[in-house]
PDB file of C-alpha atoms in Angstrom:
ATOM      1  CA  UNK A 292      -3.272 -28.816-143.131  1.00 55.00           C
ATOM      2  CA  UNK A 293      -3.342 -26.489-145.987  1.00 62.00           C
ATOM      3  CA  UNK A 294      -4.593 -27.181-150.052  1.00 68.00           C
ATOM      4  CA  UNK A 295      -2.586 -28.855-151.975  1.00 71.00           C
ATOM      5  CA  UNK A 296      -0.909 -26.462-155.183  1.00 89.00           C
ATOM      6  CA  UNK A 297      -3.273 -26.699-158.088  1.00 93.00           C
ATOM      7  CA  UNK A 298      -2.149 -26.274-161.589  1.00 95.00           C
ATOM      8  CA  UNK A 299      -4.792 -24.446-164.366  1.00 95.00           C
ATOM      9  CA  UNK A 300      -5.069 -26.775-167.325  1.00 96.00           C
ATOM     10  CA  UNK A 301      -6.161 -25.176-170.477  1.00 95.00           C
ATOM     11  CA  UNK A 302      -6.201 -25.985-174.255  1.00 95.00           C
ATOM     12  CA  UNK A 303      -5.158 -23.244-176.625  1.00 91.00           C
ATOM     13  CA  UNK A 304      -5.044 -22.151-179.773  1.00 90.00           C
ATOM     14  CA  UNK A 305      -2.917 -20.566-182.541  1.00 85.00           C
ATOM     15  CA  UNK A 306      -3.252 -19.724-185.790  1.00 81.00           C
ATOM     16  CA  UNK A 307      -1.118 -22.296-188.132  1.00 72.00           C
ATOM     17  CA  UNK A 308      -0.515 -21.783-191.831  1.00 68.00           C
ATOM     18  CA  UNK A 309      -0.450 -25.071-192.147  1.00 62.00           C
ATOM     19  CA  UNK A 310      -3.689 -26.938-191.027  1.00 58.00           C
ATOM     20  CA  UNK A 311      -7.005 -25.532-190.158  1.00 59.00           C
ATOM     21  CA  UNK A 312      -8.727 -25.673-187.853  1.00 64.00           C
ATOM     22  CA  UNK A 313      -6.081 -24.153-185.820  1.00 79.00           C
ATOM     23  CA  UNK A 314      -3.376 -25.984-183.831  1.00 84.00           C
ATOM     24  CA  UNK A 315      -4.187 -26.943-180.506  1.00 89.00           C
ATOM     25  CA  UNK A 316      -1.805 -26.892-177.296  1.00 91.00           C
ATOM     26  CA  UNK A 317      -2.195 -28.727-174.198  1.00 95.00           C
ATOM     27  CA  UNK A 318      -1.099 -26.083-171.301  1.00 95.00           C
ATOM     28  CA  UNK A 319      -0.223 -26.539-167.635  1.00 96.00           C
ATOM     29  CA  UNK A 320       0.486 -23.151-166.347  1.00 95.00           C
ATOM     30  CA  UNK A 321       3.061 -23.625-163.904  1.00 93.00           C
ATOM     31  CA  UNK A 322       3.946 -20.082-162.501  1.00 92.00           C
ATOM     32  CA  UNK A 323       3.563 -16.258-162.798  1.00 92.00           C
ATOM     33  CA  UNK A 324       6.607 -14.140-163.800  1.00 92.00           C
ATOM     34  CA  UNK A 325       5.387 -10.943-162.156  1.00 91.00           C
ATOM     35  CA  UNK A 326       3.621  -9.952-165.788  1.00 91.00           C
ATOM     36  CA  UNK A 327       2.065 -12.914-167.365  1.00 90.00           C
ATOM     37  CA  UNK A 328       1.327 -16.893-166.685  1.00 91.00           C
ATOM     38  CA  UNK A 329       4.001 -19.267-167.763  1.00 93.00           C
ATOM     39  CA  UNK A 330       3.192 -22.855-168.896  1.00 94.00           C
ATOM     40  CA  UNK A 331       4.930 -26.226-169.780  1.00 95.00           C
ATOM     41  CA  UNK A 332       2.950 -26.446-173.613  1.00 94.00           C
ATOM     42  CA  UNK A 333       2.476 -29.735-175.185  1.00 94.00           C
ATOM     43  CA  UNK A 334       1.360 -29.885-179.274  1.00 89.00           C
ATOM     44  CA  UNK A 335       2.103 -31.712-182.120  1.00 85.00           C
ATOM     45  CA  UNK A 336       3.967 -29.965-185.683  1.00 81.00           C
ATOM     46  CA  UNK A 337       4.727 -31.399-188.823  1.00 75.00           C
ATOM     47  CA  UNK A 338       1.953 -31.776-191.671  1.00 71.00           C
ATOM     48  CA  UNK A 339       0.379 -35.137-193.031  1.00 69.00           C
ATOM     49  CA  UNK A 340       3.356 -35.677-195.819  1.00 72.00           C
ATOM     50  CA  UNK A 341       6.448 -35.125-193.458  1.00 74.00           C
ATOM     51  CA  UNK A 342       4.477 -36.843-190.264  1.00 72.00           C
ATOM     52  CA  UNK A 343       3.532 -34.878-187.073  1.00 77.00           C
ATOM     53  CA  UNK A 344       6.128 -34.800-183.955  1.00 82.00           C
ATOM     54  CA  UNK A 345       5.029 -34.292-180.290  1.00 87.00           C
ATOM     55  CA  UNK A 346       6.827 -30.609-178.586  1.00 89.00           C
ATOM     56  CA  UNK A 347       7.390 -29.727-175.351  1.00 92.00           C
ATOM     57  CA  UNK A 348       8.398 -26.020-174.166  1.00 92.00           C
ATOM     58  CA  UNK A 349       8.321 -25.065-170.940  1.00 94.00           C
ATOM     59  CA  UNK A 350       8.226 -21.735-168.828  1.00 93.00           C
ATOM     60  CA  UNK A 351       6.112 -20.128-172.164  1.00 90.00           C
ATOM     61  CA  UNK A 352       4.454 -16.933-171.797  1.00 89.00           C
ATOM     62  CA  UNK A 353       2.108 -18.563-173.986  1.00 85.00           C
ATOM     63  CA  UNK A 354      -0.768 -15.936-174.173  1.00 85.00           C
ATOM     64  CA  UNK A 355       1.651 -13.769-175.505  1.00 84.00           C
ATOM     65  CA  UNK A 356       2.878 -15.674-178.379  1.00 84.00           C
ATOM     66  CA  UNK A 357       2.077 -13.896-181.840  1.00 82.00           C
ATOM     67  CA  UNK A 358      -0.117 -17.055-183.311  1.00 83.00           C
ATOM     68  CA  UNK A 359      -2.238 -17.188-179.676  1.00 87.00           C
ATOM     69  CA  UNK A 360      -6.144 -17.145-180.462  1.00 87.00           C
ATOM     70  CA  UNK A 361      -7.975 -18.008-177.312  1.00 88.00           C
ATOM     71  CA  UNK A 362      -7.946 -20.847-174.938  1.00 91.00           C
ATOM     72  CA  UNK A 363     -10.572 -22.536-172.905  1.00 93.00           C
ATOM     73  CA  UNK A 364      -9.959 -24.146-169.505  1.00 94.00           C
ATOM     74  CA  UNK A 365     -10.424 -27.819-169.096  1.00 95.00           C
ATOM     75  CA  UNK A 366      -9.255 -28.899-165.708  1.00 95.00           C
ATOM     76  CA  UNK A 367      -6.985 -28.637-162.935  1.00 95.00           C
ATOM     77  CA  UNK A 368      -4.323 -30.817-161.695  1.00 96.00           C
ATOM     78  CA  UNK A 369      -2.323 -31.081-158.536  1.00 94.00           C
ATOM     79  CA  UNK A 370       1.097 -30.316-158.710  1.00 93.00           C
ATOM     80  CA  UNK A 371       2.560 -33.582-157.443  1.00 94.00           C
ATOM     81  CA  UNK A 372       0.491 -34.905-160.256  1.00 95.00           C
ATOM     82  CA  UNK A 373       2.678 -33.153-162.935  1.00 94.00           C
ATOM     83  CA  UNK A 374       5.122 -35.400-163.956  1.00 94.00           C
ATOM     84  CA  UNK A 375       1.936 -38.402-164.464  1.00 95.00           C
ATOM     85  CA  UNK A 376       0.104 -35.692-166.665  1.00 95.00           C
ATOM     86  CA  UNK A 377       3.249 -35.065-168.873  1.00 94.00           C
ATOM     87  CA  UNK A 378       3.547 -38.786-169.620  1.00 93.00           C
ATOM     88  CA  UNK A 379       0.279 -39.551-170.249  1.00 93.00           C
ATOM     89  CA  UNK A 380       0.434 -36.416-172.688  1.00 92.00           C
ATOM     90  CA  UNK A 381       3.325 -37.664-174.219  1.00 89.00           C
ATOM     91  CA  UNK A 382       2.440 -40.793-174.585  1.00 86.00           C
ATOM     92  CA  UNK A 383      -1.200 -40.516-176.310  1.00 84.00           C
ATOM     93  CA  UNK A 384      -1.875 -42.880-178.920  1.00 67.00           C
ATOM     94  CA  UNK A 385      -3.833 -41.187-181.752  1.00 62.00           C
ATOM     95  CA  UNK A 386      -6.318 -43.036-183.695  1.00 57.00           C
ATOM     96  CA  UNK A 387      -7.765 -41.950-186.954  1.00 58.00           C
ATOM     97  CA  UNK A 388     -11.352 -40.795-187.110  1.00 56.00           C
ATOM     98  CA  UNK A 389     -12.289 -42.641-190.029  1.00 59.00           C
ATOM     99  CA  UNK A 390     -10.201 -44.307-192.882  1.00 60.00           C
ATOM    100  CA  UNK A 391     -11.575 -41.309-195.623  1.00 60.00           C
ATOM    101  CA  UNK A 392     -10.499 -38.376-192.800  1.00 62.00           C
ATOM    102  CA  UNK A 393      -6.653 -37.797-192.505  1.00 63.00           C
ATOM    103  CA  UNK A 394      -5.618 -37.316-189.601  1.00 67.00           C
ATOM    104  CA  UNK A 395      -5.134 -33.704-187.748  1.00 73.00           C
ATOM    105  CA  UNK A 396      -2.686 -32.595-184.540  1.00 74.00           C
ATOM    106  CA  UNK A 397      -6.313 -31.743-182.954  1.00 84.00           C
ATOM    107  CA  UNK A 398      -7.181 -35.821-182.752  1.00 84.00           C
ATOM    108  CA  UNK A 399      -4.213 -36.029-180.277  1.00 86.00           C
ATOM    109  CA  UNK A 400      -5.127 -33.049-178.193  1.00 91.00           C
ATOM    110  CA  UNK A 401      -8.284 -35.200-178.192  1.00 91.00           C
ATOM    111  CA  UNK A 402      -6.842 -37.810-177.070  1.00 89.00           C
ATOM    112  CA  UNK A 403      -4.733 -36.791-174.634  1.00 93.00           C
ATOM    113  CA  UNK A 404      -7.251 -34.952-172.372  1.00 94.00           C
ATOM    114  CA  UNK A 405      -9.150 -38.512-172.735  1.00 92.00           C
ATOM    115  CA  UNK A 406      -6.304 -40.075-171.696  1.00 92.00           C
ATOM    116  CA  UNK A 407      -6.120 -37.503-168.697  1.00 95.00           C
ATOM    117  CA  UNK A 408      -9.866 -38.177-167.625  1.00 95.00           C
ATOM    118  CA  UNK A 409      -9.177 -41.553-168.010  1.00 93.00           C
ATOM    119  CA  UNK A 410      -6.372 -41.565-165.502  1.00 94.00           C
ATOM    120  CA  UNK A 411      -8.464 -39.864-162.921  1.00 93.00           C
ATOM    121  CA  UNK A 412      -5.893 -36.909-163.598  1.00 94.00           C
ATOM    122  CA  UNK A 413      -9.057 -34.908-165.284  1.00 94.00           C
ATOM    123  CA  UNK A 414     -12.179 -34.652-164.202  1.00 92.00           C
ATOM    124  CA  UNK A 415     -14.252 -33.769-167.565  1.00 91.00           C
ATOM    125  CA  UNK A 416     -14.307 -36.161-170.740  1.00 90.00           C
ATOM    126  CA  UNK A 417     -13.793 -34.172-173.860  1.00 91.00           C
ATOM    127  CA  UNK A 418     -14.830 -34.807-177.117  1.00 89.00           C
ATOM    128  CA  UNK A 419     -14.143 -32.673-180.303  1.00 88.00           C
ATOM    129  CA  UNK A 420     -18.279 -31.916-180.320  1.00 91.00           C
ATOM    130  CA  UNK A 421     -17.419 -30.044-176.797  1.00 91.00           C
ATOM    131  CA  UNK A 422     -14.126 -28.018-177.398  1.00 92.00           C
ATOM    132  CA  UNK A 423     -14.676 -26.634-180.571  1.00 90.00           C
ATOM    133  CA  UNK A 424     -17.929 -24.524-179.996  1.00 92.00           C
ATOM    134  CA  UNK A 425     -15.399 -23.728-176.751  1.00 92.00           C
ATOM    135  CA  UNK A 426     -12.482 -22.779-178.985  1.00 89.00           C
ATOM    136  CA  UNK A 427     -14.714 -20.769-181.130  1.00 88.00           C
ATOM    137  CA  UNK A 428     -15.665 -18.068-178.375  1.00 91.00           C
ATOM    138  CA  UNK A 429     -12.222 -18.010-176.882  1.00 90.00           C
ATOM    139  CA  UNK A 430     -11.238 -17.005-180.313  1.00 87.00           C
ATOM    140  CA  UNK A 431     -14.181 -14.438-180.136  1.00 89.00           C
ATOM    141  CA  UNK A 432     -12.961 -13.119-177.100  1.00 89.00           C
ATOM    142  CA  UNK A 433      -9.409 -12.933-178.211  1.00 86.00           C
ATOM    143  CA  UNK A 434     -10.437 -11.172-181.008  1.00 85.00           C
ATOM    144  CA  UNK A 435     -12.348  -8.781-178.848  1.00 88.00           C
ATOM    145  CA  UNK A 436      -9.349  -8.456-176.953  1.00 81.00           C
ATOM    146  CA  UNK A 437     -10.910 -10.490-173.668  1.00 70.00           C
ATOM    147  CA  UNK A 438      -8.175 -13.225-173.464  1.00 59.00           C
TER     148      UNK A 438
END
């Protein structure tokens, strides 16, 4: 009886003109074209005037999009487990930090991978205190040109 297919699950991010720190993107990477890893990419846009909508985009060569700055791994999933992970992605409540704090598309990446360890789907809770010393050095690397 062989493995079952695992599926890399990574956060990423990219440089936004719009909020700092940068945005963050929940990745599954769901194949290989031959030249680079293609994911289904999950992140919120919008600011905190117009409102922030969820965004979906699949097959994305996303290390290779211009605003990429790093990513970090955070789990693996099974592929049968795909379609549970993209709901409970999609459907991640956000709650605000504190009342004084406005809200930022980073408290539902937050969230979400919560959510995820929550539902057994990830193995590791994250909390912001743990990504973005992460996020940091990916950016380092990609920087370096590592990533």
């Amino acid at each position: 009886m062989s493995e079952p297919q695992t599926l890399r699950v990574l956060l990423a991010q990219h440089k936004s003109e719009t909020h700092r720190p940068d945005a963050w993107h929940i990745c599954v990477e769901t194949g290989y074209d031959g030249k680079h890893f293609l994911a289904t990419c999950f992140y919120m846009r919008g600011s905190l005037v117009q409102g922030y909508q969820l965004h979906v985009v699949e097959n994305v060569r996303y290390r290779t999009i211009s605003s990429f700055r790093g990513a970090m791994n955070v789990g693996r999933i099974k592929l049968e487990e795909l379609g549970a992970f993209a709901h409970y992605v999609t459907t991640a409540v956000q709650y605000p930090r504190d009342d004084r704090v406005p809200y930022e598309p980073q408290d539902w990446a937050v969230a979400a991978l919560r959510r995820l360890n929550a539902r057994g789907l990830l193995r590791t809770l994250w909390t912001r205190e743990c990504i973005e010393p992460a996020l940091h050095v990916a950016r380092e690397d990609w920087e370096a040109g590592d990533q």
